[in-house]
XYZ file of C-alpha atoms in Angstrom:
143
model
C 90.708 81.032 89.614
C 89.361 79.596 85.392
C 90.082 76.316 83.511
C 93.772 76.772 83.450
C 93.390 75.541 87.709
C 92.769 71.973 86.386
C 95.496 70.690 88.051
C 92.938 70.290 91.161
C 90.507 67.726 89.706
C 87.529 67.431 91.092
C 88.916 69.962 93.568
C 88.358 72.643 91.446
C 84.230 71.475 90.179
C 82.073 74.322 91.064
C 78.762 74.878 89.693
C 78.601 76.854 87.430
C 81.059 75.740 86.717
C 85.011 77.350 86.238
C 85.183 79.273 82.997
C 88.116 80.755 80.558
C 90.632 83.681 82.122
C 88.659 85.790 79.493
C 85.794 85.225 80.750
C 87.233 86.159 84.108
C 88.228 89.366 83.087
C 84.035 90.368 81.431
C 83.247 89.446 85.357
C 85.745 91.639 86.120
C 85.157 94.099 84.014
C 81.331 94.045 84.941
C 81.885 94.568 87.972
C 83.657 98.201 87.289
C 80.598 99.082 84.707
C 78.095 98.180 87.500
C 76.363 95.596 85.721
C 77.046 93.011 87.910
C 75.203 94.024 91.618
C 76.536 92.126 93.737
C 79.444 89.636 94.538
C 79.090 86.695 96.551
C 80.099 83.357 97.973
C 79.103 80.598 99.249
C 81.288 77.952 101.750
C 80.871 74.313 100.329
C 83.419 72.652 103.402
C 83.134 69.540 101.232
C 86.110 67.354 102.700
C 89.183 66.631 100.255
C 87.813 62.650 100.803
C 83.979 64.195 98.637
C 86.099 65.834 96.291
C 87.853 63.130 94.973
C 86.103 61.293 94.930
C 84.600 59.516 91.160
C 81.387 62.457 91.299
C 83.322 65.153 93.102
C 81.310 66.661 95.495
C 80.788 70.342 93.801
C 81.960 74.023 95.746
C 84.862 75.998 97.280
C 85.134 76.736 100.963
C 87.054 79.273 102.282
C 84.925 81.964 102.884
C 87.505 83.176 104.674
C 90.102 84.922 101.676
C 86.571 86.191 100.362
C 87.741 89.780 101.536
C 91.665 89.307 100.772
C 90.839 87.553 97.090
C 88.708 90.585 96.064
C 91.200 93.239 98.422
C 94.078 91.748 95.420
C 91.553 92.768 92.627
C 91.744 95.993 93.542
C 95.995 96.384 94.057
C 95.838 95.239 90.898
C 93.652 97.282 89.542
C 90.622 94.962 88.983
C 88.153 96.749 91.331
C 87.732 99.178 93.456
C 87.342 99.725 97.829
C 83.981 101.526 96.502
C 82.890 98.505 93.893
C 83.164 96.224 97.290
C 81.128 98.366 99.180
C 78.338 98.940 96.314
C 78.540 94.727 94.893
C 78.961 93.226 99.074
C 77.334 95.659 101.215
C 75.819 98.188 99.286
C 73.532 96.782 97.090
C 72.664 93.596 98.290
C 71.895 96.146 102.020
C 68.979 97.323 98.714
C 67.987 94.372 97.006
C 67.135 92.539 100.138
C 65.757 94.731 101.978
C 67.954 94.335 105.224
C 70.259 96.595 107.315
C 74.634 96.806 107.587
C 74.618 94.217 111.006
C 78.544 95.050 112.018
C 81.774 96.938 110.141
C 84.727 95.015 108.767
C 88.446 96.336 109.250
C 91.013 95.403 106.733
C 94.127 96.104 106.280
C 94.201 96.773 102.335
C 97.990 97.156 101.831
C 99.010 93.713 104.219
C 100.703 90.728 101.400
C 101.080 87.802 101.941
C 100.621 84.338 101.264
C 97.402 82.150 101.881
C 99.150 78.762 104.023
C 97.191 75.382 105.298
C 97.399 76.963 108.919
C 94.811 80.326 107.293
C 92.242 78.018 106.760
C 89.660 77.757 109.467
C 86.986 75.576 108.028
C 86.364 72.106 109.866
C 87.296 70.376 105.706
C 90.768 71.609 106.688
C 91.670 72.160 102.406
C 91.879 75.463 100.167
C 92.392 75.946 96.853
C 93.778 78.581 97.598
C 96.367 77.368 99.467
C 99.625 78.534 98.155
C 98.581 81.934 96.619
C 99.542 85.738 97.403
C 96.369 87.911 98.478
C 97.165 91.697 98.947
C 94.727 92.669 102.508
C 93.292 90.907 105.391
C 91.069 91.217 107.941
C 91.705 92.188 110.447
C 88.292 92.033 113.291
C 84.614 91.627 112.448
C 82.460 93.796 114.072
C 78.979 92.347 114.493
C 76.187 95.037 115.409
């Protein structure tokens, strides 16, 4: 997402705030160039009442869409599977001194539209509902 998603109002409020499309493209380039070491997300399951309040709680829920969003970037040529592995597994393992503890199995080719029914969070909303993505987690094996 970027500043063009302001129709979401306070639901688009995150820290740091959404930036321009050019800034987003610079982040993709930083991943490809190896300047960005890790890619991570936090899960901020604020209710719609909290997001839609005058103050508007900052953050997005939707950790369940983290890998499909990255795999969509792969399908669009913005990064590679190797970039995902490097930034989400290899580098964090090295930087934080822990070993891989499981395996994620995903279908990199399936195309689907994120729907309300796909939301796993108790907050029951996502800014990504209606977005077409490529790639879907099939299973997670914890070791």
